Amino acid sequence: METFSQTSLRLKMHMLRDFCGYSQKEMADFLNISQPAYFKIESGNHKITLLHLDSFAEALGLSTNDILTFAFEELKNMAISRTAP
């Protein structure tokens, strides 16, 4: 487990999005925001709302609690196991 911070959250979001093969545009569409707005979240220029974090987690088959609690390597394995046939 890791300690929650805005920096670790935005880095996890970027790495998970990239790992799962989503573009910023695709993730922005899933969150119902523009790609520039999504970019601002990932770059740390805008804080993510709980609603958007919930949608982000759902897109990856994870829970908000998973994203806030687990380190990237653990999340990567969870995302793989939840999308595997």
Short mmCIF file of N, CA and C in Angstrom, two decimals:
data_model
loop_
_atom_site.label_atom_id
_atom_site.label_comp_id
_atom_site.label_asym_id
_atom_site.label_seq_id
_atom_site.Cartn_x
_atom_site.Cartn_y
_atom_site.Cartn_z
N MET A 1 0.83 -1.18 0.00
CA MET A 1 0.00 0.00 0.00
C MET A 1 0.87 1.24 0.00
N GLU A 2 0.34 2.32 -0.54
CA GLU A 2 1.10 3.54 -0.55
C GLU A 2 0.26 4.69 0.00
N THR A 3 0.94 5.73 0.43
CA THR A 3 0.26 6.90 0.96
C THR A 3 -0.32 7.70 -0.19
N PHE A 4 -1.55 8.19 0.00
CA PHE A 4 -2.23 8.97 -1.02
C PHE A 4 -1.66 10.38 -1.10
N SER A 5 -1.42 10.86 -2.30
CA SER A 5 -1.08 12.26 -2.56
C SER A 5 -1.57 12.59 -3.96
N GLN A 6 -1.77 13.86 -4.22
CA GLN A 6 -2.19 14.28 -5.55
C GLN A 6 -1.16 13.86 -6.60
N THR A 7 0.12 13.99 -6.26
CA THR A 7 1.17 13.62 -7.21
C THR A 7 1.14 12.14 -7.52
N SER A 8 1.04 11.31 -6.49
CA SER A 8 1.01 9.87 -6.76
C SER A 8 -0.26 9.49 -7.51
N LEU A 9 -1.36 10.16 -7.22
CA LEU A 9 -2.62 9.87 -7.92
C LEU A 9 -2.50 10.20 -9.40
N ARG A 10 -2.01 11.37 -9.73
CA ARG A 10 -1.92 11.74 -11.15
C ARG A 10 -0.92 10.85 -11.88
N LEU A 11 0.16 10.47 -11.22
CA LEU A 11 1.12 9.57 -11.86
C LEU A 11 0.52 8.18 -12.07
N LYS A 12 -0.22 7.69 -11.09
CA LYS A 12 -0.89 6.39 -11.26
C LYS A 12 -1.90 6.46 -12.39
N MET A 13 -2.65 7.56 -12.45
CA MET A 13 -3.63 7.70 -13.53
C MET A 13 -2.96 7.66 -14.88
N HIS A 14 -1.87 8.38 -15.03
CA HIS A 14 -1.16 8.41 -16.30
C HIS A 14 -0.63 7.01 -16.65
N MET A 15 0.04 6.38 -15.69
CA MET A 15 0.64 5.06 -15.97
C MET A 15 -0.42 4.01 -16.23
N LEU A 16 -1.52 4.03 -15.47
CA LEU A 16 -2.58 3.04 -15.69
C LEU A 16 -3.28 3.25 -17.03
N ARG A 17 -3.55 4.51 -17.36
CA ARG A 17 -4.19 4.81 -18.64
C ARG A 17 -3.32 4.30 -19.77
N ASP A 18 -2.04 4.61 -19.69
CA ASP A 18 -1.09 4.19 -20.72
C ASP A 18 -0.97 2.67 -20.76
N PHE A 19 -0.83 2.05 -19.61
CA PHE A 19 -0.70 0.60 -19.53
C PHE A 19 -1.90 -0.11 -20.13
N CYS A 20 -3.09 0.42 -19.88
CA CYS A 20 -4.33 -0.21 -20.38
C CYS A 20 -4.65 0.17 -21.83
N GLY A 21 -3.81 1.01 -22.43
CA GLY A 21 -3.95 1.31 -23.85
C GLY A 21 -4.96 2.38 -24.21
N TYR A 22 -5.33 3.21 -23.25
CA TYR A 22 -6.26 4.31 -23.52
C TYR A 22 -5.48 5.57 -23.88
N SER A 23 -5.98 6.31 -24.86
CA SER A 23 -5.42 7.63 -25.14
C SER A 23 -6.06 8.62 -24.16
N GLN A 24 -5.48 9.81 -24.06
CA GLN A 24 -6.11 10.84 -23.23
C GLN A 24 -7.51 11.15 -23.75
N LYS A 25 -7.69 11.18 -25.05
CA LYS A 25 -8.99 11.48 -25.65
C LYS A 25 -10.02 10.41 -25.27
N GLU A 26 -9.63 9.14 -25.35
CA GLU A 26 -10.54 8.06 -24.99
C GLU A 26 -10.95 8.13 -23.52
N MET A 27 -9.98 8.40 -22.65
CA MET A 27 -10.29 8.49 -21.23
C MET A 27 -11.15 9.73 -20.95
N ALA A 28 -10.83 10.83 -21.60
CA ALA A 28 -11.62 12.05 -21.44
C ALA A 28 -13.07 11.80 -21.85
N ASP A 29 -13.27 11.09 -22.95
CA ASP A 29 -14.63 10.75 -23.40
C ASP A 29 -15.35 9.91 -22.35
N PHE A 30 -14.64 8.95 -21.77
CA PHE A 30 -15.25 8.11 -20.74
C PHE A 30 -15.63 8.93 -19.51
N LEU A 31 -14.82 9.95 -19.18
CA LEU A 31 -15.10 10.81 -18.03
C LEU A 31 -16.07 11.94 -18.38
N ASN A 32 -16.43 12.03 -19.66
CA ASN A 32 -17.33 13.06 -20.15
C ASN A 32 -16.76 14.46 -19.96
N ILE A 33 -15.46 14.58 -20.25
CA ILE A 33 -14.79 15.87 -20.23
C ILE A 33 -13.96 15.99 -21.50
N SER A 34 -13.43 17.18 -21.77
CA SER A 34 -12.61 17.38 -22.96
C SER A 34 -11.21 16.79 -22.74
N GLN A 35 -10.53 16.53 -23.85
CA GLN A 35 -9.15 16.04 -23.75
C GLN A 35 -8.26 17.06 -23.06
N PRO A 36 -8.37 18.37 -23.36
CA PRO A 36 -7.54 19.34 -22.63
C PRO A 36 -7.81 19.35 -21.12
N ALA A 37 -9.06 19.15 -20.73
CA ALA A 37 -9.39 19.09 -19.30
C ALA A 37 -8.75 17.85 -18.67
N TYR A 38 -8.78 16.73 -19.38
CA TYR A 38 -8.15 15.52 -18.87
C TYR A 38 -6.65 15.71 -18.75
N PHE A 39 -6.05 16.33 -19.75
CA PHE A 39 -4.61 16.61 -19.71
C PHE A 39 -4.26 17.43 -18.47
N LYS A 40 -5.08 18.41 -18.14
CA LYS A 40 -4.83 19.25 -16.96
C LYS A 40 -4.87 18.42 -15.68
N ILE A 41 -5.74 17.43 -15.63
CA ILE A 41 -5.79 16.55 -14.45
C ILE A 41 -4.50 15.75 -14.35
N GLU A 42 -4.11 15.10 -15.44
CA GLU A 42 -2.90 14.27 -15.43
C GLU A 42 -1.64 15.09 -15.19
N SER A 43 -1.62 16.33 -15.66
CA SER A 43 -0.42 17.15 -15.52
C SER A 43 -0.37 17.88 -14.18
N GLY A 44 -1.43 17.77 -13.39
CA GLY A 44 -1.44 18.40 -12.07
C GLY A 44 -1.93 19.83 -12.06
N ASN A 45 -2.45 20.30 -13.17
CA ASN A 45 -2.95 21.67 -13.25
C ASN A 45 -4.41 21.80 -12.84
N HIS A 46 -5.06 20.68 -12.57
CA HIS A 46 -6.45 20.66 -12.14
C HIS A 46 -6.65 19.44 -11.26
N LYS A 47 -7.34 19.61 -10.15
CA LYS A 47 -7.60 18.47 -9.27
C LYS A 47 -8.73 17.62 -9.84
N ILE A 48 -8.63 16.33 -9.64
CA ILE A 48 -9.66 15.42 -10.10
C ILE A 48 -10.80 15.38 -9.08
N THR A 49 -12.02 15.30 -9.59
CA THR A 49 -13.17 15.18 -8.70
C THR A 49 -13.38 13.70 -8.38
N LEU A 50 -14.09 13.44 -7.31
CA LEU A 50 -14.39 12.07 -6.94
C LEU A 50 -15.22 11.39 -8.03
N LEU A 51 -16.13 12.12 -8.64
CA LEU A 51 -16.94 11.57 -9.73
C LEU A 51 -16.05 11.12 -10.89
N HIS A 52 -15.07 11.95 -11.26
CA HIS A 52 -14.17 11.59 -12.35
C HIS A 52 -13.25 10.43 -11.96
N LEU A 53 -12.82 10.41 -10.71
CA LEU A 53 -11.98 9.30 -10.26
C LEU A 53 -12.77 7.99 -10.28
N ASP A 54 -14.04 8.05 -9.88
CA ASP A 54 -14.91 6.87 -9.96
C ASP A 54 -15.02 6.36 -11.40
N SER A 55 -15.23 7.28 -12.34
CA SER A 55 -15.37 6.91 -13.76
C SER A 55 -14.06 6.36 -14.30
N PHE A 56 -12.94 6.96 -13.90
CA PHE A 56 -11.63 6.48 -14.33
C PHE A 56 -11.42 5.05 -13.85
N ALA A 57 -11.70 4.81 -12.58
CA ALA A 57 -11.53 3.47 -12.02
C ALA A 57 -12.43 2.47 -12.75
N GLU A 58 -13.67 2.85 -12.98
CA GLU A 58 -14.62 1.97 -13.67
C GLU A 58 -14.12 1.60 -15.07
N ALA A 59 -13.53 2.56 -15.77
CA ALA A 59 -13.03 2.29 -17.12
C ALA A 59 -11.95 1.22 -17.11
N LEU A 60 -11.23 1.10 -15.98
CA LEU A 60 -10.15 0.14 -15.89
C LEU A 60 -10.53 -1.13 -15.13
N GLY A 61 -11.80 -1.23 -14.74
CA GLY A 61 -12.25 -2.40 -14.01
C GLY A 61 -11.75 -2.42 -12.57
N LEU A 62 -11.46 -1.25 -12.02
CA LEU A 62 -10.97 -1.12 -10.66
C LEU A 62 -11.98 -0.31 -9.84
N SER A 63 -11.74 -0.24 -8.55
CA SER A 63 -12.55 0.63 -7.70
C SER A 63 -11.74 1.88 -7.36
N THR A 64 -12.43 2.91 -6.93
CA THR A 64 -11.75 4.12 -6.48
C THR A 64 -10.83 3.79 -5.32
N ASN A 65 -11.30 2.96 -4.41
CA ASN A 65 -10.47 2.56 -3.28
C ASN A 65 -9.20 1.85 -3.73
N ASP A 66 -9.30 1.01 -4.76
CA ASP A 66 -8.11 0.34 -5.30
C ASP A 66 -7.07 1.39 -5.72
N ILE A 67 -7.51 2.36 -6.48
CA ILE A 67 -6.59 3.37 -7.02
C ILE A 67 -5.97 4.20 -5.90
N LEU A 68 -6.74 4.52 -4.89
CA LEU A 68 -6.22 5.32 -3.79
C LEU A 68 -5.32 4.53 -2.85
N THR A 69 -5.49 3.21 -2.81
CA THR A 69 -4.82 2.39 -1.81
C THR A 69 -3.58 1.67 -2.33
N PHE A 70 -3.66 1.11 -3.52
CA PHE A 70 -2.60 0.22 -3.99
C PHE A 70 -1.57 0.93 -4.85
N ALA A 71 -0.35 0.41 -4.83
CA ALA A 71 0.74 0.91 -5.67
C ALA A 71 0.49 0.50 -7.13
N PHE A 72 1.18 1.17 -8.05
CA PHE A 72 0.98 0.95 -9.47
C PHE A 72 1.16 -0.51 -9.86
N GLU A 73 2.22 -1.16 -9.39
CA GLU A 73 2.47 -2.56 -9.76
C GLU A 73 1.31 -3.46 -9.36
N GLU A 74 0.75 -3.23 -8.19
CA GLU A 74 -0.40 -4.02 -7.74
C GLU A 74 -1.62 -3.73 -8.61
N LEU A 75 -1.83 -2.45 -8.93
CA LEU A 75 -2.96 -2.07 -9.78
C LEU A 75 -2.83 -2.66 -11.17
N LYS A 76 -1.63 -2.67 -11.69
CA LYS A 76 -1.38 -3.23 -13.02
C LYS A 76 -1.80 -4.70 -13.04
N ASN A 77 -1.42 -5.44 -12.03
CA ASN A 77 -1.79 -6.86 -11.96
C ASN A 77 -3.29 -7.02 -11.79
N MET A 78 -3.92 -6.15 -11.03
CA MET A 78 -5.38 -6.21 -10.85
C MET A 78 -6.10 -5.93 -12.16
N ALA A 79 -5.62 -4.93 -12.90
CA ALA A 79 -6.25 -4.58 -14.18
C ALA A 79 -6.10 -5.73 -15.18
N ILE A 80 -4.94 -6.38 -15.18
CA ILE A 80 -4.74 -7.52 -16.08
C ILE A 80 -5.70 -8.64 -15.74
N SER A 81 -5.81 -8.97 -14.45
CA SER A 81 -6.65 -10.11 -14.07
C SER A 81 -8.13 -9.83 -14.31
N ARG A 82 -8.55 -8.59 -14.27
CA ARG A 82 -9.96 -8.27 -14.47
C ARG A 82 -10.35 -8.15 -15.92
N THR A 83 -9.36 -8.01 -16.80
CA THR A 83 -9.67 -7.92 -18.22
C THR A 83 -9.31 -9.19 -18.97
N ALA A 84 -8.66 -10.12 -18.31
CA ALA A 84 -8.28 -11.39 -18.97
C ALA A 84 -9.52 -12.24 -19.23
N PRO A 85 -9.51 -12.98 -20.36
CA PRO A 85 -10.68 -13.83 -20.68
C PRO A 85 -10.82 -15.01 -19.74
#
